[in-house]
Structure formats: structure tokens, C-alpha cells
């Protein structure tokens, strides 16, 4: 029996980008919170990058998060009362300057809803929830970082042999991610090598697709899932798959923006075969090839 799925370590950090509205990110992304410190200018950097900070031996860029998502930037007078949220995400340390820190709160990620249409076209919001009867918007940090630090095109284009392509082509592959930018990266990587796939935007839909396919006698061979998702997260999805006999054929790859070792440790606890940090297309494709090899051995 695979160990029970858990996201007990995953709370929400609440903070302010405006004086009224609360925002949040998952605590697994947060490495440290520090008061504002003077920054060193970075020539030719993105307009939202205020400069670089050196903290505990690490030099990292600091982004005005409010400006990056379309709100008024912090004024010089506001800096002395601001905070830097240091994140470990997408293979890099980045600081986000925010107007204020509220607190860290426990969170039932099953209670996070899709953003209402009233929020308009704020694409940086992946979900909303209520804390103390106040609306809290969950920010899509992956999308924000992709705008400020665009991916190296070479990291999005996998390279494989004709033989490897033919190994992957017959497999039934399901990609699961709530981030639009991550889904686009995954799709572009597989489209570029003509590998077919299915896609889901959340864990609940993915689980239903897995069950339907298994019931029809055409189960999925490869499951690539994000970890941090509202509703059913990647850990819970992996747990459900590995503990449901008709689904456990799938080779599970958890694919996450988190860079911390905790994501890898928990991934193995819930039965995932691999955990990869986004986004390196060749790493992902070769993980799929390992899954193909395992399935071939299992069914041989």
C-alpha cells in the first residue's frame, strides 16, 4: 500500500499587492521572507525587476510583484515598510517585493475555486478562496516568471532519435496542469516531435479521464501532473492512481515548478515514479521513455 497522500505542509502565504486586496501563493514555493533591503541595479533587466539582493550568500533578482501583475508599483516611500518573499521556483531563486505580509494560514486546497469572471482578464490568478470572509486570489507565479524571465527556446524543444519517437508515439499520455503557461510548454514540446497526448486542467478532470479510459479498455500509459493544483493536487492524484488497480498501470511523473527536495520526497511517498522540476523538455521526454520501458517490461 502506498503511503496516504498528504499536503499538510502546504499552507498559503497571504500578502498585499494593493492596500485592500489579499493575494496568496502556496508555502512550498516560499523559502524565506525578509524586510526590504537595498538593491543593486541590474543593467538591461526587465522593467519589473528592481535590482538584485544578496541574502545569505545568494544573489537573486527582486521583482516588484504589484507592477508585474498590473497594479501600481511601490513608491520609494513604501519601500521601507515592504517585504521580499524569496521563492524557490522554476530552477531559480527569485525575490518578490510586496506591500505587506498578512500571515501564513492553513488551507484546504479542495476549497479553492476557479476565478470568477468578475475578475476580468487578470490571467495571473489561478484560483480564489475565502479567508476570514475575505476574497483571496491565488497567483500564478509560473506565468509571472515566464513573462519576466522567458524560457530559453532550447529548453522547450526536445531532441530524440527516430527510434525513441516511435517508442513514444503509441503511448497514451495525459498531461495535467492548472497553469496555462505550463500547459502551453508541455503541448509545444510534444507537438514539436509529433507525439499525441491528452490534456486536463485540474486533478479531478484528470482522474475522471483516467477512469473512463481504463473502463473503455484503453488505459493511459503515462501521467504527467503538476503538484500544486486547487481541488485534487498532484500528490493526491498520484495516490489515487497507484491505489486503484485499474489505473495503476500508468507511469506517474510529477512535474512541478517547486525546486525544493520536499516535493521529490513526497512524490515518492504517494507512489509517483519520478518528480521533475519544470521546464526542461529533454528531461521530461526521457522520463517518458523510462516509463515506456517500464510498461513494456510489465506487459511483456
PDB file of C-alpha atoms in Angstrom:
ATOM      1  CA  UNK A   1       0.000   0.000   0.000  1.00  0.00           C
ATOM      2  CA  UNK A   2       1.321   3.421  -0.963  1.00  0.00           C
ATOM      3  CA  UNK A   3       1.515   5.887   1.902  1.00  0.00           C
ATOM      4  CA  UNK A   4      -1.511   8.150   2.224  1.00  0.00           C
ATOM      5  CA  UNK A   5      -1.455  11.336   0.220  1.00  0.00           C
ATOM      6  CA  UNK A   6      -0.895  14.467   2.243  1.00  0.00           C
ATOM      7  CA  UNK A   7      -0.477  18.167   1.655  1.00  0.00           C
ATOM      8  CA  UNK A   8      -0.283  19.109   5.334  1.00  0.00           C
ATOM      9  CA  UNK A   9       2.912  21.088   4.703  1.00  0.00           C
ATOM     10  CA  UNK A  10       1.212  23.204   2.058  1.00  0.00           C
ATOM     11  CA  UNK A  11      -0.393  26.302   3.515  1.00  0.00           C
ATOM     12  CA  UNK A  12      -0.888  29.712   1.933  1.00  0.00           C
ATOM     13  CA  UNK A  13       1.161  32.848   2.433  1.00  0.00           C
ATOM     14  CA  UNK A  14      -1.186  35.841   2.382  1.00  0.00           C
ATOM     15  CA  UNK A  15       0.214  39.219   1.343  1.00  0.00           C
ATOM     16  CA  UNK A  16      -0.776  42.615  -0.061  1.00  0.00           C
ATOM     17  CA  UNK A  17      -0.126  43.978  -3.540  1.00  0.00           C
ATOM     18  CA  UNK A  18      -2.709  46.728  -3.082  1.00  0.00           C
ATOM     19  CA  UNK A  19      -3.927  48.275   0.147  1.00  0.00           C
ATOM     20  CA  UNK A  20      -7.235  46.398   0.034  1.00  0.00           C
ATOM     21  CA  UNK A  21      -6.883  43.082  -1.802  1.00  0.00           C
ATOM     22  CA  UNK A  22      -5.232  39.953  -0.384  1.00  0.00           C
ATOM     23  CA  UNK A  23      -3.216  37.598  -2.568  1.00  0.00           C
ATOM     24  CA  UNK A  24      -1.579  34.267  -1.869  1.00  0.00           C
ATOM     25  CA  UNK A  25       0.952  31.713  -3.015  1.00  0.00           C
ATOM     26  CA  UNK A  26       1.493  28.187  -1.723  1.00  0.00           C
ATOM     27  CA  UNK A  27       4.027  27.929   1.085  1.00  0.00           C
ATOM     28  CA  UNK A  28       6.001  25.180  -0.664  1.00  0.00           C
ATOM     29  CA  UNK A  29       7.261  27.859  -3.040  1.00  0.00           C
ATOM     30  CA  UNK A  30       8.389  30.147  -0.203  1.00  0.00           C
ATOM     31  CA  UNK A  31      11.964  29.864   1.031  1.00  0.00           C
ATOM     32  CA  UNK A  32      12.132  32.938   3.251  1.00  0.00           C
ATOM     33  CA  UNK A  33      10.514  36.325   3.955  1.00  0.00           C
ATOM     34  CA  UNK A  34      12.770  39.299   4.710  1.00  0.00           C
ATOM     35  CA  UNK A  35      12.247  43.048   5.187  1.00  0.00           C
ATOM     36  CA  UNK A  36      13.203  45.256   2.255  1.00  0.00           C
ATOM     37  CA  UNK A  37      16.935  45.580   1.742  1.00  0.00           C
ATOM     38  CA  UNK A  38      18.754  47.980  -0.614  1.00  0.00           C
ATOM     39  CA  UNK A  39      19.138  46.542  -4.100  1.00  0.00           C
ATOM     40  CA  UNK A  40      21.887  46.638  -6.701  1.00  0.00           C
ATOM     41  CA  UNK A  41      20.795  47.682 -10.177  1.00  0.00           C
ATOM     42  CA  UNK A  42      20.802  45.011 -12.907  1.00  0.00           C
ATOM     43  CA  UNK A  43      21.556  46.596 -16.314  1.00  0.00           C
ATOM     44  CA  UNK A  44      19.134  45.825 -19.167  1.00  0.00           C
ATOM     45  CA  UNK A  45      16.776  43.921 -16.874  1.00  0.00           C
ATOM     46  CA  UNK A  46      13.006  43.616 -17.244  1.00  0.00           C
ATOM     47  CA  UNK A  47      11.113  46.807 -16.181  1.00  0.00           C
ATOM     48  CA  UNK A  48       9.588  44.994 -13.183  1.00  0.00           C
ATOM     49  CA  UNK A  49      12.996  43.877 -11.844  1.00  0.00           C
ATOM     50  CA  UNK A  50      14.034  46.459  -9.243  1.00  0.00           C
ATOM     51  CA  UNK A  51      17.533  45.079  -8.780  1.00  0.00           C
ATOM     52  CA  UNK A  52      19.453  42.295  -7.086  1.00  0.00           C
ATOM     53  CA  UNK A  53      19.664  41.422  -3.402  1.00  0.00           C
ATOM     54  CA  UNK A  54      22.392  39.383  -1.729  1.00  0.00           C
ATOM     55  CA  UNK A  55      20.985  37.323   1.115  1.00  0.00           C
ATOM     56  CA  UNK A  56      22.835  34.544   2.965  1.00  0.00           C
ATOM     57  CA  UNK A  57      25.360  34.272   0.172  1.00  0.00           C
ATOM     58  CA  UNK A  58      22.818  34.087  -2.650  1.00  0.00           C
ATOM     59  CA  UNK A  59      22.367  36.909  -5.169  1.00  0.00           C
ATOM     60  CA  UNK A  60      18.868  36.994  -6.601  1.00  0.00           C
ATOM     61  CA  UNK A  61      16.719  39.323  -8.714  1.00  0.00           C
ATOM     62  CA  UNK A  62      13.881  41.134  -6.949  1.00  0.00           C
ATOM     63  CA  UNK A  63      10.626  41.787  -8.820  1.00  0.00           C
ATOM     64  CA  UNK A  64       8.034  44.417  -7.935  1.00  0.00           C
ATOM     65  CA  UNK A  65       5.194  41.897  -7.882  1.00  0.00           C
ATOM     66  CA  UNK A  66       2.442  44.523  -7.916  1.00  0.00           C
ATOM     67  CA  UNK A  67       3.827  46.109 -11.085  1.00  0.00           C
ATOM     68  CA  UNK A  68       4.395  42.697 -12.680  1.00  0.00           C
ATOM     69  CA  UNK A  69       0.705  41.759 -12.404  1.00  0.00           C
ATOM     70  CA  UNK A  70      -0.648  45.154 -13.423  1.00  0.00           C
ATOM     71  CA  UNK A  71      -1.084  47.113 -10.176  1.00  0.00           C
ATOM     72  CA  UNK A  72       0.622  50.405  -9.220  1.00  0.00           C
ATOM     73  CA  UNK A  73       4.326  49.869  -8.447  1.00  0.00           C
ATOM     74  CA  UNK A  74       5.671  50.509  -4.980  1.00  0.00           C
ATOM     75  CA  UNK A  75       6.745  54.086  -4.389  1.00  0.00           C
ATOM     76  CA  UNK A  76      10.085  54.990  -2.857  1.00  0.00           C
ATOM     77  CA  UNK A  77       8.316  55.917   0.407  1.00  0.00           C
ATOM     78  CA  UNK A  78       6.652  52.486   0.576  1.00  0.00           C
ATOM     79  CA  UNK A  79       9.907  50.540   0.315  1.00  0.00           C
ATOM     80  CA  UNK A  80      10.899  50.865   3.988  1.00  0.00           C
ATOM     81  CA  UNK A  81       7.729  49.021   5.068  1.00  0.00           C
ATOM     82  CA  UNK A  82       7.763  46.419   2.305  1.00  0.00           C
ATOM     83  CA  UNK A  83       8.906  42.795   2.332  1.00  0.00           C
ATOM     84  CA  UNK A  84      10.677  40.458  -0.051  1.00  0.00           C
ATOM     85  CA  UNK A  85       9.238  36.963  -0.485  1.00  0.00           C
ATOM     86  CA  UNK A  86      12.075  34.687  -1.593  1.00  0.00           C
ATOM     87  CA  UNK A  87      10.831  31.808  -3.729  1.00  0.00           C
ATOM     88  CA  UNK A  88      12.482  28.649  -4.982  1.00  0.00           C
ATOM     89  CA  UNK A  89      10.651  28.127  -8.246  1.00  0.00           C
ATOM     90  CA  UNK A  90      11.363  27.121 -11.859  1.00  0.00           C
ATOM     91  CA  UNK A  91      15.001  26.305 -11.102  1.00  0.00           C
ATOM     92  CA  UNK A  92      15.825  29.750  -9.728  1.00  0.00           C
ATOM     93  CA  UNK A  93      15.769  31.849  -6.581  1.00  0.00           C
ATOM     94  CA  UNK A  94      13.677  34.999  -7.067  1.00  0.00           C
ATOM     95  CA  UNK A  95      12.520  37.690  -4.664  1.00  0.00           C
ATOM     96  CA  UNK A  96       9.065  39.263  -4.922  1.00  0.00           C
ATOM     97  CA  UNK A  97       8.664  42.698  -3.350  1.00  0.00           C
ATOM     98  CA  UNK A  98       5.193  43.133  -1.798  1.00  0.00           C
ATOM     99  CA  UNK A  99       3.484  45.950   0.080  1.00  0.00           C
ATOM    100  CA  UNK A 100       2.848  43.874   3.181  1.00  0.00           C
ATOM    101  CA  UNK A 101       2.692  40.379   4.657  1.00  0.00           C
ATOM    102  CA  UNK A 102      -0.541  39.264   6.284  1.00  0.00           C
ATOM    103  CA  UNK A 103       0.238  35.788   7.579  1.00  0.00           C
ATOM    104  CA  UNK A 104       0.614  32.129   6.745  1.00  0.00           C
ATOM    105  CA  UNK A 105      -2.644  30.256   7.047  1.00  0.00           C
ATOM    106  CA  UNK A 106      -3.694  26.650   6.739  1.00  0.00           C
ATOM    107  CA  UNK A 107      -5.532  25.937   3.524  1.00  0.00           C
ATOM    108  CA  UNK A 108      -7.897  23.270   2.281  1.00  0.00           C
ATOM    109  CA  UNK A 109      -6.893  23.305  -1.369  1.00  0.00           C
ATOM    110  CA  UNK A 110     -10.119  21.487  -2.221  1.00  0.00           C
ATOM    111  CA  UNK A 111     -11.956  24.728  -1.407  1.00  0.00           C
ATOM    112  CA  UNK A 112     -10.134  26.859  -3.974  1.00  0.00           C
ATOM    113  CA  UNK A 113     -12.420  27.819  -6.851  1.00  0.00           C
ATOM    114  CA  UNK A 114     -11.770  28.948 -10.393  1.00  0.00           C
ATOM    115  CA  UNK A 115     -11.528  32.749 -10.611  1.00  0.00           C
ATOM    116  CA  UNK A 116     -14.910  34.407 -11.219  1.00  0.00           C
ATOM    117  CA  UNK A 117     -15.476  36.263 -14.469  1.00  0.00           C
ATOM    118  CA  UNK A 118     -15.816  39.484 -12.439  1.00  0.00           C
ATOM    119  CA  UNK A 119     -12.033  39.488 -12.040  1.00  0.00           C
ATOM    120  CA  UNK A 120     -11.786  40.257 -15.737  1.00  0.00           C
ATOM    121  CA  UNK A 121      -8.758  39.178 -17.716  1.00  0.00           C
ATOM    122  CA  UNK A 122      -6.291  39.017 -14.857  1.00  0.00           C
ATOM    123  CA  UNK A 123      -4.527  35.931 -16.193  1.00  0.00           C
ATOM    124  CA  UNK A 124      -2.164  35.831 -13.220  1.00  0.00           C
ATOM    125  CA  UNK A 125      -4.928  34.465 -10.959  1.00  0.00           C
ATOM    126  CA  UNK A 126      -5.365  30.673 -10.948  1.00  0.00           C
ATOM    127  CA  UNK A 127      -7.965  30.440  -8.196  1.00  0.00           C
ATOM    128  CA  UNK A 128      -9.826  32.208  -5.408  1.00  0.00           C
ATOM    129  CA  UNK A 129     -10.822  31.294  -1.887  1.00  0.00           C
ATOM    130  CA  UNK A 130     -12.208  32.947   1.237  1.00  0.00           C
ATOM    131  CA  UNK A 131     -10.177  33.552   4.378  1.00  0.00           C
ATOM    132  CA  UNK A 132     -11.992  35.225   7.281  1.00  0.00           C
ATOM    133  CA  UNK A 133     -14.834  36.069   4.862  1.00  0.00           C
ATOM    134  CA  UNK A 134     -12.471  37.958   2.556  1.00  0.00           C
ATOM    135  CA  UNK A 135     -11.655  37.048  -1.020  1.00  0.00           C
ATOM    136  CA  UNK A 136      -8.078  35.863  -1.559  1.00  0.00           C
ATOM    137  CA  UNK A 137      -6.633  35.496  -5.052  1.00  0.00           C
ATOM    138  CA  UNK A 138      -4.103  32.730  -5.680  1.00  0.00           C
ATOM    139  CA  UNK A 139      -1.400  33.990  -8.050  1.00  0.00           C
ATOM    140  CA  UNK A 140       0.047  32.032 -10.974  1.00  0.00           C
ATOM    141  CA  UNK A 141       3.734  32.506 -10.152  1.00  0.00           C
ATOM    142  CA  UNK A 142       4.806  30.347 -13.097  1.00  0.00           C
ATOM    143  CA  UNK A 143       3.083  32.644 -15.570  1.00  0.00           C
ATOM    144  CA  UNK A 144       4.503  35.733 -13.899  1.00  0.00           C
ATOM    145  CA  UNK A 145       8.052  34.377 -14.033  1.00  0.00           C
ATOM    146  CA  UNK A 146       7.637  33.292 -17.649  1.00  0.00           C
ATOM    147  CA  UNK A 147       6.814  36.910 -18.565  1.00  0.00           C
ATOM    148  CA  UNK A 148       9.776  38.373 -16.689  1.00  0.00           C
ATOM    149  CA  UNK A 149      12.290  35.627 -17.493  1.00  0.00           C
ATOM    150  CA  UNK A 150      11.234  33.992 -20.779  1.00  0.00           C
ATOM    151  CA  UNK A 151      12.320  30.390 -21.214  1.00  0.00           C
ATOM    152  CA  UNK A 152      15.343  29.604 -23.310  1.00  0.00           C
ATOM    153  CA  UNK A 153      13.815  28.194 -26.511  1.00  0.00           C
ATOM    154  CA  UNK A 154      16.281  25.304 -26.420  1.00  0.00           C
ATOM    155  CA  UNK A 155      14.794  24.108 -23.115  1.00  0.00           C
ATOM    156  CA  UNK A 156      11.364  23.758 -24.754  1.00  0.00           C
ATOM    157  CA  UNK A 157      12.475  21.693 -27.757  1.00  0.00           C
ATOM    158  CA  UNK A 158      13.224  18.036 -27.020  1.00  0.00           C
ATOM    159  CA  UNK A 159      15.753  16.124 -29.086  1.00  0.00           C
ATOM    160  CA  UNK A 160      15.259  12.402 -29.658  1.00  0.00           C
ATOM    161  CA  UNK A 161      16.016   9.743 -32.208  1.00  0.00           C
ATOM    162  CA  UNK A 162      13.532   8.311 -34.684  1.00  0.00           C
ATOM    163  CA  UNK A 163      13.542   5.072 -32.701  1.00  0.00           C
ATOM    164  CA  UNK A 164      12.725   6.912 -29.456  1.00  0.00           C
ATOM    165  CA  UNK A 165       9.914   8.805 -31.201  1.00  0.00           C
ATOM    166  CA  UNK A 166       8.400   5.541 -32.387  1.00  0.00           C
ATOM    167  CA  UNK A 167       8.567   4.158 -28.842  1.00  0.00           C
ATOM    168  CA  UNK A 168       6.583   7.132 -27.506  1.00  0.00           C
ATOM    169  CA  UNK A 169       4.118   7.566 -30.360  1.00  0.00           C
ATOM    170  CA  UNK A 170       1.806   4.604 -29.484  1.00  0.00           C
ATOM    171  CA  UNK A 171       1.626   5.532 -25.796  1.00  0.00           C
ATOM    172  CA  UNK A 172      -1.455   7.163 -24.329  1.00  0.00           C
ATOM    173  CA  UNK A 173      -0.179  10.263 -22.498  1.00  0.00           C
ATOM    174  CA  UNK A 174      -2.139  12.552 -20.148  1.00  0.00           C
ATOM    175  CA  UNK A 175      -0.798  16.000 -19.224  1.00  0.00           C
ATOM    176  CA  UNK A 176      -2.311  17.752 -16.191  1.00  0.00           C
ATOM    177  CA  UNK A 177      -1.620  21.332 -15.126  1.00  0.00           C
ATOM    178  CA  UNK A 178      -3.715  24.269 -13.913  1.00  0.00           C
ATOM    179  CA  UNK A 179      -1.225  26.823 -15.273  1.00  0.00           C
ATOM    180  CA  UNK A 180      -1.888  27.986 -18.820  1.00  0.00           C
ATOM    181  CA  UNK A 181       1.795  28.667 -19.440  1.00  0.00           C
ATOM    182  CA  UNK A 182       2.783  25.175 -18.268  1.00  0.00           C
ATOM    183  CA  UNK A 183       0.138  23.553 -20.483  1.00  0.00           C
ATOM    184  CA  UNK A 184       1.432  25.548 -23.435  1.00  0.00           C
ATOM    185  CA  UNK A 185       5.015  24.471 -22.751  1.00  0.00           C
ATOM    186  CA  UNK A 186       4.009  20.816 -22.477  1.00  0.00           C
ATOM    187  CA  UNK A 187       1.911  20.971 -25.629  1.00  0.00           C
ATOM    188  CA  UNK A 188       4.608  22.710 -27.662  1.00  0.00           C
ATOM    189  CA  UNK A 189       7.236  20.178 -26.552  1.00  0.00           C
ATOM    190  CA  UNK A 190       5.180  17.175 -27.639  1.00  0.00           C
ATOM    191  CA  UNK A 191       3.779  18.860 -30.758  1.00  0.00           C
ATOM    192  CA  UNK A 192       7.325  19.604 -31.921  1.00  0.00           C
ATOM    193  CA  UNK A 193       8.123  15.877 -32.049  1.00  0.00           C
ATOM    194  CA  UNK A 194       4.662  14.776 -33.258  1.00  0.00           C
ATOM    195  CA  UNK A 195       3.727  12.848 -30.108  1.00  0.00           C
ATOM    196  CA  UNK A 196      -0.048  12.707 -29.428  1.00  0.00           C
ATOM    197  CA  UNK A 197      -1.404  13.459 -25.945  1.00  0.00           C
ATOM    198  CA  UNK A 198      -4.476  14.375 -23.926  1.00  0.00           C
ATOM    199  CA  UNK A 199      -4.652  17.327 -21.551  1.00  0.00           C
ATOM    200  CA  UNK A 200      -6.552  18.220 -18.353  1.00  0.00           C
ATOM    201  CA  UNK A 201      -6.592  21.495 -16.418  1.00  0.00           C
ATOM    202  CA  UNK A 202      -7.120  20.019 -12.948  1.00  0.00           C
ATOM    203  CA  UNK A 203      -6.766  16.831 -10.936  1.00  0.00           C
ATOM    204  CA  UNK A 204     -10.475  15.996 -10.744  1.00  0.00           C
ATOM    205  CA  UNK A 205     -10.896  16.061 -14.524  1.00  0.00           C
ATOM    206  CA  UNK A 206      -7.714  14.045 -14.948  1.00  0.00           C
ATOM    207  CA  UNK A 207      -8.929  11.339 -12.577  1.00  0.00           C
ATOM    208  CA  UNK A 208     -12.215  11.070 -14.462  1.00  0.00           C
ATOM    209  CA  UNK A 209     -10.342  10.808 -17.769  1.00  0.00           C
ATOM    210  CA  UNK A 210      -8.115   8.082 -16.341  1.00  0.00           C
ATOM    211  CA  UNK A 211     -11.111   6.102 -15.059  1.00  0.00           C
ATOM    212  CA  UNK A 212     -13.036   6.489 -18.315  1.00  0.00           C
ATOM    213  CA  UNK A 213     -10.064   5.350 -20.389  1.00  0.00           C
ATOM    214  CA  UNK A 214      -9.454   2.335 -18.150  1.00  0.00           C
ATOM    215  CA  UNK A 215     -13.140   1.418 -18.275  1.00  0.00           C
ATOM    216  CA  UNK A 216     -13.027   1.547 -22.077  1.00  0.00           C
ATOM    217  CA  UNK A 217     -10.044  -0.802 -22.146  1.00  0.00           C
ATOM    218  CA  UNK A 218      -7.597   1.886 -23.310  1.00  0.00           C
ATOM    219  CA  UNK A 219      -5.825   2.985 -20.106  1.00  0.00           C
ATOM    220  CA  UNK A 220      -3.281   5.790 -20.015  1.00  0.00           C
ATOM    221  CA  UNK A 221       0.362   4.727 -20.078  1.00  0.00           C
ATOM    222  CA  UNK A 222       1.967   7.981 -18.930  1.00  0.00           C
ATOM    223  CA  UNK A 223       0.607  10.570 -16.491  1.00  0.00           C
ATOM    224  CA  UNK A 224       2.443  13.893 -16.248  1.00  0.00           C
ATOM    225  CA  UNK A 225       0.951  16.050 -13.499  1.00  0.00           C
ATOM    226  CA  UNK A 226       1.662  19.310 -11.738  1.00  0.00           C
ATOM    227  CA  UNK A 227       1.819  19.107  -7.938  1.00  0.00           C
ATOM    228  CA  UNK A 228       0.257  22.395  -6.818  1.00  0.00           C
ATOM    229  CA  UNK A 229      -3.314  22.422  -8.117  1.00  0.00           C
ATOM    230  CA  UNK A 230      -6.558  23.573  -6.492  1.00  0.00           C
ATOM    231  CA  UNK A 231      -9.006  20.764  -5.798  1.00  0.00           C
ATOM    232  CA  UNK A 232      -7.202  17.455  -6.242  1.00  0.00           C
ATOM    233  CA  UNK A 233      -3.471  18.162  -6.184  1.00  0.00           C
ATOM    234  CA  UNK A 234      -0.752  16.135  -7.882  1.00  0.00           C
ATOM    235  CA  UNK A 235       0.155  14.176  -4.755  1.00  0.00           C
ATOM    236  CA  UNK A 236      -3.456  13.125  -4.239  1.00  0.00           C
ATOM    237  CA  UNK A 237      -3.906  12.295  -7.913  1.00  0.00           C
ATOM    238  CA  UNK A 238      -0.805  10.065  -7.851  1.00  0.00           C
ATOM    239  CA  UNK A 239      -2.067   8.370  -4.703  1.00  0.00           C
ATOM    240  CA  UNK A 240      -5.483   7.677  -6.248  1.00  0.00           C
ATOM    241  CA  UNK A 241      -3.910   6.270  -9.408  1.00  0.00           C
ATOM    242  CA  UNK A 242      -1.464   3.979  -7.610  1.00  0.00           C
ATOM    243  CA  UNK A 243      -4.118   2.682  -5.225  1.00  0.00           C
ATOM    244  CA  UNK A 244      -6.743   1.970  -7.906  1.00  0.00           C
ATOM    245  CA  UNK A 245      -5.938  -1.333  -9.576  1.00  0.00           C
ATOM    246  CA  UNK A 246      -7.336  -0.477 -12.992  1.00  0.00           C
ATOM    247  CA  UNK A 247      -5.342   2.799 -13.091  1.00  0.00           C
ATOM    248  CA  UNK A 248      -2.028   1.698 -11.576  1.00  0.00           C
ATOM    249  CA  UNK A 249      -0.637   0.734 -14.996  1.00  0.00           C
ATOM    250  CA  UNK A 250       0.203   4.414 -15.564  1.00  0.00           C
ATOM    251  CA  UNK A 251       3.772   5.635 -15.119  1.00  0.00           C
ATOM    252  CA  UNK A 252       3.465   8.780 -12.994  1.00  0.00           C
ATOM    253  CA  UNK A 253       5.724  11.794 -13.490  1.00  0.00           C
ATOM    254  CA  UNK A 254       5.091  14.733 -11.162  1.00  0.00           C
ATOM    255  CA  UNK A 255       6.233  17.859 -12.976  1.00  0.00           C
ATOM    256  CA  UNK A 256       6.495  20.886 -10.745  1.00  0.00           C
ATOM    257  CA  UNK A 257       7.777  24.440 -10.537  1.00  0.00           C
ATOM    258  CA  UNK A 258       8.902  23.662  -6.995  1.00  0.00           C
ATOM    259  CA  UNK A 259      12.633  23.200  -6.614  1.00  0.00           C
ATOM    260  CA  UNK A 260      12.652  22.028  -3.005  1.00  0.00           C
ATOM    261  CA  UNK A 261      13.571  18.481  -2.049  1.00  0.00           C
ATOM    262  CA  UNK A 262      10.273  18.075  -0.187  1.00  0.00           C
ATOM    263  CA  UNK A 263       8.413  17.761  -3.484  1.00  0.00           C
ATOM    264  CA  UNK A 264      10.602  14.837  -4.568  1.00  0.00           C
ATOM    265  CA  UNK A 265      10.326  13.112  -1.189  1.00  0.00           C
ATOM    266  CA  UNK A 266       6.543  13.401  -1.042  1.00  0.00           C
ATOM    267  CA  UNK A 267       6.236  12.385  -4.695  1.00  0.00           C
ATOM    268  CA  UNK A 268       7.807   9.008  -3.956  1.00  0.00           C
ATOM    269  CA  UNK A 269       5.723   8.596  -0.799  1.00  0.00           C
ATOM    270  CA  UNK A 270       2.478   8.806  -2.770  1.00  0.00           C
ATOM    271  CA  UNK A 271       3.643   6.433  -5.478  1.00  0.00           C
ATOM    272  CA  UNK A 272       4.904   8.687  -8.251  1.00  0.00           C
ATOM    273  CA  UNK A 273       7.728   7.149 -10.250  1.00  0.00           C
ATOM    274  CA  UNK A 274       9.557  10.428 -10.842  1.00  0.00           C
ATOM    275  CA  UNK A 275       9.481  14.108  -9.863  1.00  0.00           C
ATOM    276  CA  UNK A 276      10.957  16.703 -12.230  1.00  0.00           C
ATOM    277  CA  UNK A 277      11.416  20.453 -11.951  1.00  0.00           C
ATOM    278  CA  UNK A 278       9.890  22.499 -14.789  1.00  0.00           C
ATOM    279  CA  UNK A 279      10.815  23.057 -17.544  1.00  0.00           C
ATOM    280  CA  UNK A 280      13.413  21.051 -19.411  1.00  0.00           C
ATOM    281  CA  UNK A 281      11.861  19.231 -22.352  1.00  0.00           C
ATOM    282  CA  UNK A 282      14.624  16.655 -22.752  1.00  0.00           C
ATOM    283  CA  UNK A 283      14.383  15.635 -19.094  1.00  0.00           C
ATOM    284  CA  UNK A 284      10.640  15.155 -19.441  1.00  0.00           C
ATOM    285  CA  UNK A 285      10.854  13.169 -22.678  1.00  0.00           C
ATOM    286  CA  UNK A 286      13.496  10.843 -21.258  1.00  0.00           C
ATOM    287  CA  UNK A 287      11.351  10.294 -18.170  1.00  0.00           C
ATOM    288  CA  UNK A 288       8.535   9.275 -20.524  1.00  0.00           C
ATOM    289  CA  UNK A 289      10.920   6.879 -22.271  1.00  0.00           C
ATOM    290  CA  UNK A 290      11.729   5.293 -18.895  1.00  0.00           C
ATOM    291  CA  UNK A 291       8.012   4.926 -18.356  1.00  0.00           C
ATOM    292  CA  UNK A 292       7.646   3.272 -21.747  1.00  0.00           C
ATOM    293  CA  UNK A 293      10.431   0.851 -20.855  1.00  0.00           C
ATOM    294  CA  UNK A 294       8.818   0.002 -17.511  1.00  0.00           C
ATOM    295  CA  UNK A 295       5.413  -0.586 -19.107  1.00  0.00           C
ATOM    296  CA  UNK A 296       6.995  -2.745 -21.807  1.00  0.00           C
ATOM    297  CA  UNK A 297       8.704  -4.882 -19.161  1.00  0.00           C
ATOM    298  CA  UNK A 298       5.497  -5.107 -17.115  1.00  0.00           C
ATOM    299  CA  UNK A 299       3.342  -6.196 -20.040  1.00  0.00           C
ATOM    300  CA  UNK A 300       5.937  -8.410 -21.742  1.00  0.00           C
TER     301      UNK A 300
END
